[in-house]
Amino acid sequence: MDQPGVRKLLAERLAAVEERLQAACRRAGRRREEVTLVAVTKTVDAAVAALLPELGVFDLGENRPQELWRKAAALPGTVRWHLIGHLQRNKVAATLPRTTLIHSVDSLRLLEAIESAAARRQSPVEVLLEIHAGLENSKQGFRPDDLAALLEAVKTLRWTRLRGLMTMAPLQAAEACRPIFAALRRQRDQLKRQLPPPHDLVHLSMGMSNDFEVAVEEGATFVRLGSVLFDGLMHDAPPSWRN
Ligand SMILES: *Cc1c(COP(=O)(O)O)cnc(C)c1O
């Protein structure tokens, strides 16, 4: 597919996703502005990702820090980058200046590494805590039992601001994910009451291509969409598209 073809396809997919987001918001009595679409560009190269801001989507997500750095260098500075995958502590310092929001803080040690790096930069960082949703082959994320210890640690933070929770539901029928999303919302509400400013847990990052409408109905403020936008674009791109 040539570049105009890819752009046209992406524009059509974005329009279809937009309609589905609006319908889900209507069903839930929510305003569309309450939900941010994060386009997950991990399967496409920078040339395809660069079409997103041209089409009006400025929130882009990557699950690997190095890939985020690479694409952030190639795309306009107007893009807001979201890190949605595991962050190794030795990559924190290089990731902070390039990232608007880290969705995937999955351990206390990582939280502490982010706090020290933010203190060195004298610049606040916004993060979400990743909550383990029972994914069998995933070790990442806090368990509900971890949250008490976490609360103590969070009280010592000066530069790191907790803005909400993130989870990844297992790949299954969307309706089967509803209890997971509802539980995340309850955990968020509870933590929000327990954590004083500057923390403010307004966000729920939940919902992927398979289940985003249910996530919006259950209160998602970020949906992270990859395949529904980019299916087929990874392999169809001719060599000139690769860098
Ligand atoms: C890849 C990825 C997504 C997007 O998944 P799709 O099912 O392709 O929409 C969302 N969140 C995370 C953490 C991911 O790694």
Short mmCIF file of C-alpha atoms and ligand atoms in Angstrom, two decimals:
data_model
loop_
_atom_site.label_atom_id
_atom_site.label_comp_id
_atom_site.label_asym_id
_atom_site.label_seq_id
_atom_site.Cartn_x
_atom_site.Cartn_y
_atom_site.Cartn_z
CA MET A 1 0.00 0.00 0.00
CA ASP A 2 1.37 3.47 -0.83
CA GLN A 3 1.40 6.31 1.67
CA PRO A 4 -1.88 7.95 0.52
CA GLY A 5 -3.50 4.52 0.74
CA VAL A 6 -2.25 3.98 4.29
CA ARG A 7 -3.37 7.46 5.32
CA LYS A 8 -6.85 6.90 3.88
CA LEU A 9 -7.17 3.53 5.61
CA LEU A 10 -6.05 5.00 8.93
CA ALA A 11 -8.47 7.91 8.59
CA GLU A 12 -11.33 5.46 8.00
CA ARG A 13 -10.36 3.29 10.96
CA LEU A 14 -10.05 6.33 13.22
CA ALA A 15 -13.50 7.49 12.15
CA ALA A 16 -14.97 4.06 12.89
CA VAL A 17 -13.28 3.94 16.32
CA GLU A 18 -14.49 7.46 17.03
CA GLU A 19 -18.10 6.42 16.34
CA ARG A 20 -17.76 3.43 18.63
CA LEU A 21 -16.22 5.60 21.38
CA GLN A 22 -19.04 8.11 21.09
CA ALA A 23 -21.68 5.38 21.23
CA ALA A 24 -20.06 3.83 24.32
CA CYS A 25 -19.92 7.25 26.01
CA ARG A 26 -23.60 7.83 25.20
CA ARG A 27 -24.58 4.45 26.66
CA ALA A 28 -22.67 5.27 29.85
CA GLY A 29 -23.90 8.87 30.11
CA ARG A 30 -20.34 10.15 29.79
CA ARG A 31 -18.89 12.99 27.77
CA ARG A 32 -16.58 12.00 24.95
CA GLU A 33 -13.91 14.41 26.26
CA GLU A 34 -13.56 12.22 29.35
CA VAL A 35 -11.89 9.49 27.29
CA THR A 36 -8.52 9.84 25.56
CA LEU A 37 -7.64 7.53 22.70
CA VAL A 38 -4.00 6.42 22.93
CA ALA A 39 -2.90 4.97 19.59
CA VAL A 40 -0.47 2.14 20.33
CA THR A 41 2.12 2.30 17.57
CA LYS A 42 4.30 -0.64 18.65
CA THR A 43 3.61 -2.70 15.52
CA VAL A 44 4.20 0.03 12.94
CA ASP A 45 7.25 2.04 12.02
CA ALA A 46 7.78 5.74 12.58
CA ALA A 47 6.51 6.69 9.10
CA VAL A 48 3.09 5.17 9.81
CA ALA A 49 3.05 6.52 13.37
CA ALA A 50 3.74 10.00 11.98
CA LEU A 51 0.40 9.92 10.16
CA LEU A 52 -1.45 9.94 13.48
CA PRO A 53 -0.73 13.55 14.51
CA GLU A 54 -1.52 14.56 10.91
CA LEU A 55 -4.92 12.94 11.41
CA GLY A 56 -5.48 14.71 14.73
CA VAL A 57 -4.34 12.00 17.18
CA PHE A 58 -1.61 13.35 19.45
CA ASP A 59 -1.55 10.69 22.18
CA LEU A 60 0.66 7.78 21.14
CA GLY A 61 1.71 4.76 23.17
CA GLU A 62 4.64 2.37 23.06
CA ASN A 63 5.29 -0.63 25.25
CA ARG A 64 9.08 -0.67 24.91
CA PRO A 65 11.09 2.30 26.21
CA GLN A 66 13.73 2.18 23.49
CA GLU A 67 11.11 2.15 20.76
CA LEU A 68 9.41 5.11 22.43
CA TRP A 69 12.70 7.06 22.44
CA ARG A 70 13.28 6.20 18.79
CA LYS A 71 9.83 7.25 17.61
CA ALA A 72 9.78 10.31 19.86
CA ALA A 73 12.95 11.50 18.12
CA ALA A 74 11.38 10.97 14.69
CA LEU A 75 7.93 12.50 15.31
CA PRO A 76 6.85 16.10 16.01
CA GLY A 77 7.21 17.45 19.55
CA THR A 78 3.44 17.97 19.68
CA VAL A 79 2.98 14.23 20.30
CA ARG A 80 2.25 13.18 23.90
CA TRP A 81 4.03 9.87 24.52
CA HIS A 82 2.58 7.24 26.84
CA LEU A 83 4.73 4.38 28.07
CA ILE A 84 2.41 1.39 28.50
CA GLY A 85 4.87 -1.50 28.98
CA HIS A 86 7.50 -2.57 31.47
CA LEU A 87 10.10 0.05 32.33
CA GLN A 88 13.50 -1.21 33.45
CA ARG A 89 15.01 0.92 36.18
CA ASN A 90 18.16 1.62 34.14
CA LYS A 91 15.95 3.21 31.44
CA VAL A 92 14.04 5.57 33.74
CA ALA A 93 16.30 8.59 33.36
CA ALA A 94 16.18 8.52 29.56
CA THR A 95 12.44 7.89 29.51
CA LEU A 96 11.19 10.69 31.76
CA PRO A 97 12.04 13.65 29.51
CA ARG A 98 10.28 12.02 26.55
CA THR A 99 7.12 10.78 28.23
CA THR A 100 3.88 12.49 29.24
CA LEU A 101 2.52 9.64 31.34
CA ILE A 102 3.92 6.30 32.46
CA HIS A 103 0.97 3.87 32.64
CA SER A 104 2.95 0.84 33.74
CA VAL A 105 4.55 1.37 37.14
CA ASP A 106 4.53 -2.21 38.34
CA SER A 107 6.75 -2.31 41.45
CA LEU A 108 7.81 -0.26 44.43
CA ARG A 109 11.43 -0.38 43.28
CA LEU A 110 10.45 1.17 39.98
CA LEU A 111 8.39 3.82 41.74
CA GLU A 112 11.43 4.69 43.87
CA ALA A 113 13.71 4.82 40.82
CA ILE A 114 11.27 7.20 39.12
CA GLU A 115 11.16 9.38 42.24
CA SER A 116 14.97 9.70 42.38
CA ALA A 117 15.25 10.47 38.68
CA ALA A 118 12.47 13.05 38.92
CA ALA A 119 14.15 14.64 41.95
CA ARG A 120 17.43 14.88 40.01
CA ARG A 121 15.59 16.63 37.20
CA GLN A 122 13.58 18.74 39.68
CA SER A 123 10.59 18.02 37.52
CA PRO A 124 7.33 16.31 38.53
CA VAL A 125 6.34 13.01 36.91
CA GLU A 126 2.84 11.64 36.46
CA VAL A 127 2.33 7.90 36.68
CA LEU A 128 -0.34 5.24 36.81
CA LEU A 129 0.05 2.03 38.80
CA GLU A 130 -0.35 -1.16 36.83
CA ILE A 131 -2.64 -3.61 38.58
CA HIS A 132 -2.28 -7.30 37.85
CA ALA A 133 -5.59 -8.58 36.50
CA GLY A 134 -4.95 -12.29 36.77
CA LEU A 135 -3.15 -12.70 33.47
CA GLU A 136 -1.62 -16.13 33.79
CA ASN A 137 1.60 -15.50 31.91
CA SER A 138 2.18 -12.03 33.28
CA LYS A 139 4.16 -11.29 36.40
CA GLN A 140 3.75 -7.56 36.05
CA GLY A 141 1.65 -5.33 38.17
CA PHE A 142 0.62 -4.82 41.78
CA ARG A 143 -1.76 -7.27 43.44
CA PRO A 144 -4.58 -5.90 45.57
CA ASP A 145 -2.65 -7.18 48.63
CA ASP A 146 0.37 -5.03 47.75
CA LEU A 147 -1.58 -1.82 47.97
CA ALA A 148 -1.33 -1.32 51.74
CA ALA A 149 2.49 -1.32 51.67
CA LEU A 150 2.31 0.88 48.64
CA LEU A 151 0.28 3.53 50.46
CA GLU A 152 3.08 4.03 53.00
CA ALA A 153 5.71 4.37 50.28
CA VAL A 154 3.59 6.80 48.31
CA LYS A 155 3.39 9.21 51.24
CA THR A 156 7.12 9.86 50.97
CA LEU A 157 7.02 10.83 47.30
CA ARG A 158 7.84 14.43 46.45
CA TRP A 159 8.11 14.47 42.68
CA THR A 160 6.04 11.51 41.56
CA ARG A 161 2.30 12.03 41.24
CA LEU A 162 -0.10 9.13 41.14
CA ARG A 163 -2.84 9.85 38.65
CA GLY A 164 -4.66 6.52 38.49
CA LEU A 165 -4.55 2.83 37.70
CA MET A 166 -3.93 0.75 34.59
CA THR A 167 -4.68 -2.84 33.79
CA MET A 168 -4.60 -5.31 30.92
CA ALA A 169 -7.52 -7.70 30.81
CA PRO A 170 -6.89 -11.22 29.53
CA LEU A 171 -7.78 -11.73 25.88
CA GLN A 172 -11.33 -12.98 26.12
CA ALA A 173 -14.83 -11.91 25.20
CA ALA A 174 -15.24 -8.21 25.96
CA GLU A 175 -18.21 -8.78 28.25
CA ALA A 176 -16.07 -11.15 30.37
CA CYS A 177 -13.67 -8.24 31.02
CA ARG A 178 -16.39 -6.09 32.57
CA PRO A 179 -15.87 -7.36 36.16
CA ILE A 180 -12.12 -6.70 35.86
CA PHE A 181 -12.72 -3.13 34.74
CA ALA A 182 -15.37 -2.55 37.41
CA ALA A 183 -12.96 -3.86 40.06
CA LEU A 184 -10.19 -1.55 38.86
CA ARG A 185 -12.55 1.37 39.12
CA ARG A 186 -13.44 0.46 42.73
CA GLN A 187 -9.74 0.12 43.62
CA ARG A 188 -9.07 3.50 42.03
CA ASP A 189 -11.94 5.12 43.95
CA GLN A 190 -10.65 3.70 47.22
CA LEU A 191 -7.03 4.78 46.64
CA LYS A 192 -8.20 8.20 45.50
CA ARG A 193 -9.85 8.70 48.89
CA GLN A 194 -6.73 7.54 50.73
CA LEU A 195 -4.11 9.60 48.92
CA PRO A 196 -3.88 13.33 49.53
CA PRO A 197 -2.69 15.88 46.95
CA PRO A 198 -0.56 16.19 44.90
CA HIS A 199 -1.81 12.71 44.09
CA ASP A 200 -5.15 12.69 42.32
CA LEU A 201 -6.27 9.38 40.96
CA VAL A 202 -8.63 10.48 38.25
CA HIS A 203 -7.46 8.08 35.54
CA LEU A 204 -8.32 4.54 34.54
CA SER A 205 -6.21 3.22 31.68
CA MET A 206 -8.12 0.17 30.52
CA GLY A 207 -9.54 -1.16 27.30
CA MET A 208 -7.73 -2.41 24.20
CA SER A 209 -8.97 -3.19 20.69
CA ASN A 210 -10.87 -6.21 21.90
CA ASP A 211 -12.72 -4.67 24.81
CA PHE A 212 -12.53 -0.88 24.73
CA GLU A 213 -16.24 -0.17 24.57
CA VAL A 214 -16.91 -2.15 27.74
CA ALA A 215 -13.97 -0.35 29.37
CA VAL A 216 -15.48 3.03 28.47
CA GLU A 217 -18.82 1.94 29.91
CA GLU A 218 -16.96 1.06 33.13
CA GLY A 219 -15.16 4.40 33.39
CA ALA A 220 -11.96 4.24 31.31
CA THR A 221 -10.28 7.61 30.80
CA PHE A 222 -7.58 6.16 28.50
CA VAL A 223 -8.18 3.40 25.98
CA ARG A 224 -5.04 1.93 24.40
CA LEU A 225 -5.75 0.84 20.84
CA GLY A 226 -3.34 -0.95 18.54
CA SER A 227 -4.67 -3.62 16.21
CA VAL A 228 -8.05 -2.01 15.53
CA LEU A 229 -6.09 0.85 13.94
CA PHE A 230 -2.98 -0.81 12.55
CA ASP A 231 -3.92 -4.37 11.57
CA GLY A 232 -2.21 -5.28 8.32
CA LEU A 233 -0.10 -2.12 8.13
CA MET A 234 2.95 -3.73 9.62
CA HIS A 235 3.44 -6.37 6.95
CA ASP A 236 2.05 -4.53 3.95
CA ALA A 237 4.46 -1.63 4.21
CA PRO A 238 6.99 -1.69 1.37
CA PRO A 239 10.72 -1.52 2.19
CA SER A 240 10.78 2.23 1.57
CA TRP A 241 8.54 2.57 4.63
CA ARG A 242 11.03 0.96 6.93
CA ASN A 243 13.92 2.74 8.52
C1 LIG B 1 -0.16 -3.72 22.52
C2 LIG B 1 -0.79 -3.14 23.71
C3 LIG B 1 -2.06 -2.54 23.61
C4 LIG B 1 -2.87 -2.49 22.34
O1 LIG B 1 -3.42 -3.76 22.12
P1 LIG B 1 -4.44 -4.04 20.91
O2 LIG B 1 -5.17 -5.26 21.36
O3 LIG B 1 -3.61 -4.27 19.70
O4 LIG B 1 -5.33 -2.87 20.81
C5 LIG B 1 -2.59 -1.97 24.77
N1 LIG B 1 -1.92 -2.01 25.95
C6 LIG B 1 -0.72 -2.57 26.08
C7 LIG B 1 -0.04 -2.57 27.40
C8 LIG B 1 -0.11 -3.16 24.96
O5 LIG B 1 1.11 -3.73 25.09
#
